[in-house]
Amino acid sequence: MPSNKSTYKVVLLYGFFFVLSFLAWGFTKSYTTDVEVNLNIVGKPNQITVLDTIPEVVSVPMEGKVFFHLYYKLLRPDANINFLSKFQQSSSKLVITIDDVYASMSLNSLERPVNASKLSSDFPLSFAAITHQGKKVPVRFGSSINLQFNPVMMSLVKWPVCTPDSVTVYAQSELLAAIDSVALMPFSVKDFSDTVMTVGVKTAPGVKYSTTSVRLHLDLEKNYLKRASITVGPKVVRGVKIQYHPAAVDILYYVPQSFYDKKAPKIAVFPDDINLAKKSGKVAVRVAEEFPHRKIYKILTDSVTWTVK
């Protein structure tokens, strides 16, 4: 038992001196390292638009004791930069130096590394800005839409509705004058789960957008297989009247509900397939004309007999 007590005292004493030495080291050891700082831009006038993305966090070198760095690791400091004080009207740029960050944090000279500008290659930070109004331009689909669904099974019966259908863009005057629309990032429509989707706007360097994505509503409908009887034509071939037997041929075609009562696709005989010198014969029936969202699945009678009237 006494042996256990003496061991306990030794461990306790060792722990005490270890903590004491750690505290002494923490308050005396000084070194330089990067510290993350929240970068806050304040006082920006509404009529000025910054084109470049301003980072929310920047890293700056700081010199201090161990507990100084530990404090800033746990509680990230703020650097509040007044926009107008750092905005250069001659170049239309917001320029922030590392000294601006230090000054906003009220760091004394001992906490600033002597060669801070060499230690941080990210500074000075420079952001292009404009003082003129932006321009509202329409959203164009172009070739961004990729229909990957089976057209036999479903149809896109209307062009997608885009919300918003226009975007305000901001850029330097010459570049802004050349922009007349914005395009969308490529997107695919695969099935009925894609009736509503968010699609990104295709961005360009030096341009800022009022929104970087739009909402698309797509009108997708299931296709139905419909049967129709179509009169065979043409009735006159090179000035000669022709009679067909049968006079009409049934077809099967796919059609969505919205177009179910619309005109059916057309079938016909190709005049070049008819040899008038023979007065009669058999001729193939082919697809003559299909309409949007109405595709022929099958011609049930693939040929007819023709005779000269």
XYZ file of C-alpha atoms in Angstrom:
309
model
C 0.000 0.000 0.000
C 2.705 2.580 0.853
C 4.366 1.675 -2.430
C 1.225 2.591 -4.348
C 0.997 5.967 -2.581
C 4.578 6.890 -3.352
C 4.094 5.928 -7.025
C 0.981 8.080 -7.178
C 2.876 11.076 -5.736
C 5.689 10.655 -8.251
C 3.228 10.546 -11.194
C 1.361 13.578 -9.830
C 4.574 15.526 -9.383
C 5.743 14.582 -12.863
C 2.428 15.701 -14.337
C 2.620 19.009 -12.453
C 6.043 19.850 -13.817
C 5.027 18.752 -17.313
C 2.059 21.147 -17.319
C 4.229 23.890 -15.874
C 6.874 23.437 -18.553
C 4.204 23.329 -21.283
C 2.748 26.641 -20.073
C 6.198 28.180 -19.924
C 6.913 26.986 -23.462
C 3.556 28.288 -24.705
C 4.172 31.757 -23.295
C 7.785 32.069 -24.374
C 8.126 30.199 -27.683
C 7.508 32.526 -30.637
C 7.219 31.565 -34.311
C 5.629 32.687 -37.590
C 2.814 30.821 -39.314
C -0.173 31.512 -41.559
C -3.433 32.390 -39.841
C -6.821 32.288 -41.572
C -8.719 35.575 -41.414
C -12.345 36.366 -42.316
C -12.220 39.028 -45.024
C -15.221 41.366 -44.780
C -15.726 44.189 -47.278
C -17.888 46.929 -45.790
C -19.349 50.163 -47.142
C -19.587 49.168 -50.817
C -21.946 51.528 -52.709
C -24.835 49.800 -54.504
C -23.915 51.398 -57.836
C -20.532 49.668 -57.885
C -20.324 46.009 -58.917
C -17.244 43.918 -58.179
C -16.674 41.548 -61.115
C -14.180 39.226 -59.449
C -15.011 36.891 -56.595
C -13.770 38.210 -53.267
C -12.634 35.347 -51.017
C -14.363 35.012 -47.675
C -11.164 33.806 -45.996
C -7.528 34.771 -46.585
C -4.314 33.503 -45.010
C -1.816 35.992 -43.593
C 1.500 35.316 -41.819
C 1.549 36.266 -38.131
C 4.253 36.101 -35.512
C 3.447 35.258 -31.918
C 3.599 32.874 -29.018
C 2.093 29.389 -29.132
C -1.039 30.443 -27.270
C -1.430 33.459 -29.547
C -1.648 31.155 -32.573
C -3.819 28.670 -30.702
C -6.269 31.458 -29.882
C -6.560 32.481 -33.550
C -6.923 28.852 -34.636
C -9.931 28.453 -32.356
C -11.407 31.915 -32.959
C -10.787 33.079 -36.514
C -10.245 36.861 -36.516
C -12.075 39.346 -38.747
C -10.507 41.816 -41.151
C -13.060 44.540 -41.957
C -11.937 46.495 -45.039
C -13.729 49.700 -45.995
C -14.470 49.496 -49.719
C -14.197 53.194 -50.602
C -10.868 53.595 -48.818
C -9.307 50.891 -51.011
C -11.150 51.454 -54.292
C -8.945 52.978 -56.987
C -11.213 54.952 -59.300
C -8.533 55.473 -61.942
C -8.197 51.731 -62.578
C -11.662 50.711 -61.303
C -10.081 48.172 -58.972
C -10.368 47.264 -55.322
C -6.810 46.712 -54.074
C -6.116 45.219 -50.644
C -2.582 44.895 -49.301
C -1.419 42.706 -46.456
C -0.830 45.829 -44.384
C -4.500 46.721 -44.846
C -5.427 43.391 -43.285
C -3.017 43.906 -40.397
C -4.302 47.435 -39.769
C -7.930 46.289 -39.703
C -7.019 43.704 -37.036
C -5.133 46.269 -34.942
C -2.032 44.070 -34.761
C 1.024 45.605 -33.183
C 4.431 45.535 -34.865
C 5.561 42.499 -32.867
C 2.785 40.401 -34.355
C 3.645 41.360 -37.922
C 6.531 39.454 -39.541
C 9.285 41.734 -40.781
C 9.178 40.228 -44.291
C 5.394 39.658 -44.374
C 5.038 40.686 -48.042
C 7.580 38.040 -49.055
C 5.991 35.353 -46.899
C 2.576 35.818 -48.517
C 2.560 35.753 -52.316
C -1.251 36.189 -52.451
C -1.053 39.899 -51.713
C -1.892 42.455 -52.861
C -5.408 41.310 -53.705
C -6.895 43.043 -56.748
C -10.541 42.890 -57.858
C -11.980 44.503 -60.992
C -15.124 46.590 -60.523
C -17.498 48.683 -62.646
C -19.621 51.701 -61.887
C -22.068 51.422 -64.827
C -25.317 49.461 -65.008
C -25.501 45.841 -66.087
C -27.468 44.544 -69.085
C -30.384 42.115 -69.058
C -30.038 39.423 -71.737
C -32.179 36.352 -72.568
C -31.275 32.776 -71.701
C -30.659 30.629 -74.796
C -30.708 26.841 -74.869
C -28.648 26.372 -78.014
C -27.237 22.838 -78.063
C -27.200 22.487 -74.277
C -30.218 20.145 -74.120
C -29.523 16.436 -74.631
C -32.594 14.214 -74.968
C -31.555 10.763 -73.783
C -34.978 9.195 -73.284
C -36.536 6.657 -75.654
C -38.693 8.699 -78.109
C -40.982 5.694 -78.446
C -41.876 5.849 -74.773
C -42.190 9.586 -74.153
C -42.163 13.014 -75.800
C -41.010 16.483 -74.860
C -44.190 18.191 -76.063
C -43.086 21.765 -75.315
C -39.781 23.562 -75.180
C -38.589 23.930 -71.559
C -39.837 26.958 -69.623
C -36.905 28.789 -68.036
C -37.213 30.745 -64.766
C -35.869 33.367 -64.909
C -35.849 33.667 -68.692
C -33.287 36.486 -68.630
C -30.135 37.264 -66.643
C -28.460 40.579 -65.844
C -24.766 40.531 -66.729
C -22.031 42.911 -65.595
C -18.737 43.447 -67.390
C -16.375 46.099 -68.686
C -18.068 48.282 -71.327
C -16.476 46.699 -74.434
C -17.157 43.156 -73.279
C -20.673 44.015 -72.119
C -21.561 45.416 -75.558
C -20.687 42.057 -77.178
C -22.956 39.996 -74.901
C -26.490 39.492 -76.314
C -27.513 36.298 -74.480
C -26.343 33.688 -71.996
C -26.166 29.961 -72.624
C -26.847 27.068 -70.287
C -24.498 24.314 -69.248
C -25.203 20.993 -71.039
C -27.957 18.995 -69.383
C -29.678 15.695 -70.102
C -33.337 14.688 -70.016
C -33.618 10.968 -69.259
C -37.066 10.247 -67.829
C -40.083 11.708 -66.038
C -37.967 12.568 -62.997
C -36.407 15.350 -65.085
C -39.588 17.451 -65.468
C -38.127 20.052 -63.075
C -34.400 20.673 -62.835
C -31.849 23.328 -61.950
C -29.275 24.057 -64.659
C -26.176 26.218 -64.394
C -25.518 29.274 -66.548
C -22.414 29.012 -68.725
C -20.099 31.679 -67.327
C -17.324 33.614 -69.039
C -14.175 35.256 -67.613
C -14.595 38.901 -66.632
C -18.381 38.670 -66.452
C -20.585 38.636 -63.362
C -24.140 37.273 -63.452
C -27.211 38.167 -61.399
C -27.750 34.408 -61.059
C -25.588 31.434 -61.960
C -28.434 28.931 -62.336
C -32.002 28.776 -63.652
C -34.991 26.531 -63.031
C -36.338 24.520 -65.961
C -39.832 23.075 -66.257
C -40.136 20.413 -68.961
C -43.451 19.132 -70.299
C -42.875 15.402 -70.747
C -45.706 13.078 -71.725
C -46.091 9.351 -72.136
C -46.575 8.123 -75.717
C -49.526 5.965 -76.782
C -49.705 3.580 -79.731
C -52.500 4.670 -82.075
C -53.922 3.054 -85.224
C -55.060 5.072 -88.229
C -56.231 4.331 -91.769
C -54.427 6.491 -94.346
C -55.458 6.940 -97.980
C -52.718 5.915 -100.401
C -51.473 8.558 -102.839
C -50.574 10.126 -105.131
C -53.660 9.742 -107.330
C -51.881 11.112 -110.416
C -48.414 10.009 -111.566
C -46.826 11.944 -114.433
C -50.257 13.068 -115.616
C -51.807 9.583 -115.449
C -54.567 8.735 -112.961
C -53.725 5.790 -110.723
C -55.966 3.547 -108.671
C -54.659 1.588 -105.668
C -55.871 -1.587 -104.035
C -56.361 -1.359 -101.154
C -57.117 2.353 -101.383
C -56.178 2.913 -97.737
C -53.526 1.374 -95.485
C -53.486 1.110 -91.695
C -50.521 2.387 -89.719
C -49.474 2.305 -86.070
C -47.797 5.396 -84.690
C -46.717 6.774 -81.331
C -48.342 9.950 -80.072
C -48.539 11.756 -76.694
C -51.888 12.696 -75.151
C -51.622 16.379 -76.168
C -51.397 15.395 -79.863
C -53.722 12.390 -79.801
C -56.418 14.082 -81.908
C -53.996 15.841 -84.257
C -53.308 14.894 -87.861
C -51.765 11.434 -88.320
C -48.506 10.870 -90.233
C -48.783 10.376 -94.007
C -47.814 7.395 -96.122
C -47.516 7.334 -99.909
C -46.261 5.539 -102.987
C -43.173 7.025 -104.573
C -43.943 7.931 -108.226
C -40.520 6.727 -109.397
C -41.436 3.227 -108.199
C -44.327 3.046 -110.727
C -43.575 1.870 -114.278
C -46.522 3.267 -116.280
C -45.572 1.155 -119.309
C -46.800 -1.943 -117.445
C -50.257 -0.457 -116.716
C -50.318 -2.260 -113.334
C -48.138 -3.820 -110.662
C -47.214 -3.858 -107.007
C -45.508 -0.968 -105.303
C -44.115 -0.356 -101.825
C -45.880 1.974 -99.408
C -43.489 4.273 -97.578
C -43.457 7.027 -94.967
C -44.224 10.317 -96.699
C -44.465 12.812 -93.838
C -44.219 12.699 -90.065
C -45.169 15.498 -87.702
C -43.686 16.572 -84.370
C -44.407 13.975 -81.662
C -46.049 11.608 -84.178
C -43.710 8.871 -85.341
C -44.807 5.860 -87.380
C -44.119 2.582 -85.618
C -45.317 0.257 -88.388
C -47.080 0.316 -91.784
C -49.386 -2.708 -91.520
C -49.598 -3.217 -95.291
C -46.187 -2.692 -96.845
C -47.314 -2.741 -100.500
C -50.375 -2.127 -102.685
C -51.470 -3.027 -106.233
C -51.741 -0.149 -108.673
C -53.565 0.092 -111.974
C -53.981 2.817 -114.561
C -57.549 4.147 -114.549
